[in-house]
């Protein structure tokens, strides 16, 4: 599929787009329509555009205390989940976010949420984050598949040159996961965010750039195959 065409993405889409090819063509990310809601489909998960209609399903699975341990604000009720979704949709309306709900393909159940955020059209960069998964699917390779779909869409469809991530410096699990997908640790912003419990957290930033994407893609695909996913480049 040529850069900038189409919406749905499956594991069988074409390979990485080189930086040179992107430079010779109009930048898809400069086209605001490229940030319209999109469905990204993999072997085991489907990323669907987040909507208010998902509040009940998310509230049904997303109130475990451990899910929000390292977030600035902890969600404790269905009303909190609704506010979380409304904020994400407002970010989408403002052109700075594109939120998704994570659906398990095999049974159609909602397993969490993720999004693109801090979208910077002129500089062709965005952040992947706000990702949470129910405990039942953690450490199953689902997170790798989610990141793979989002990264591939960002680099190969949107024409990004940089994708960034951030996490609480104390969140060792998240930091190890980011290194595991091939992200590069860039540094720490000290006393960066006020957390609900009164702590002022340090935030660690990571990134993947377009030059690194082909190798990162290959490693992610190999990891998915090892976990039983049927991957076609």
JSON list of C-alpha atoms in Angstrom, two decimals, residues 171 179 183:
[
{"chain": "A", "resi": 171, "resn": "UNK", "atom": "CA", "xyz": [7.96, 2.06, 36.26]},
{"chain": "A", "resi": 179, "resn": "UNK", "atom": "CA", "xyz": [13.74, -1.18, 25.48]},
{"chain": "A", "resi": 183, "resn": "UNK", "atom": "CA", "xyz": [13.13, 2.21, 21.65]}
]
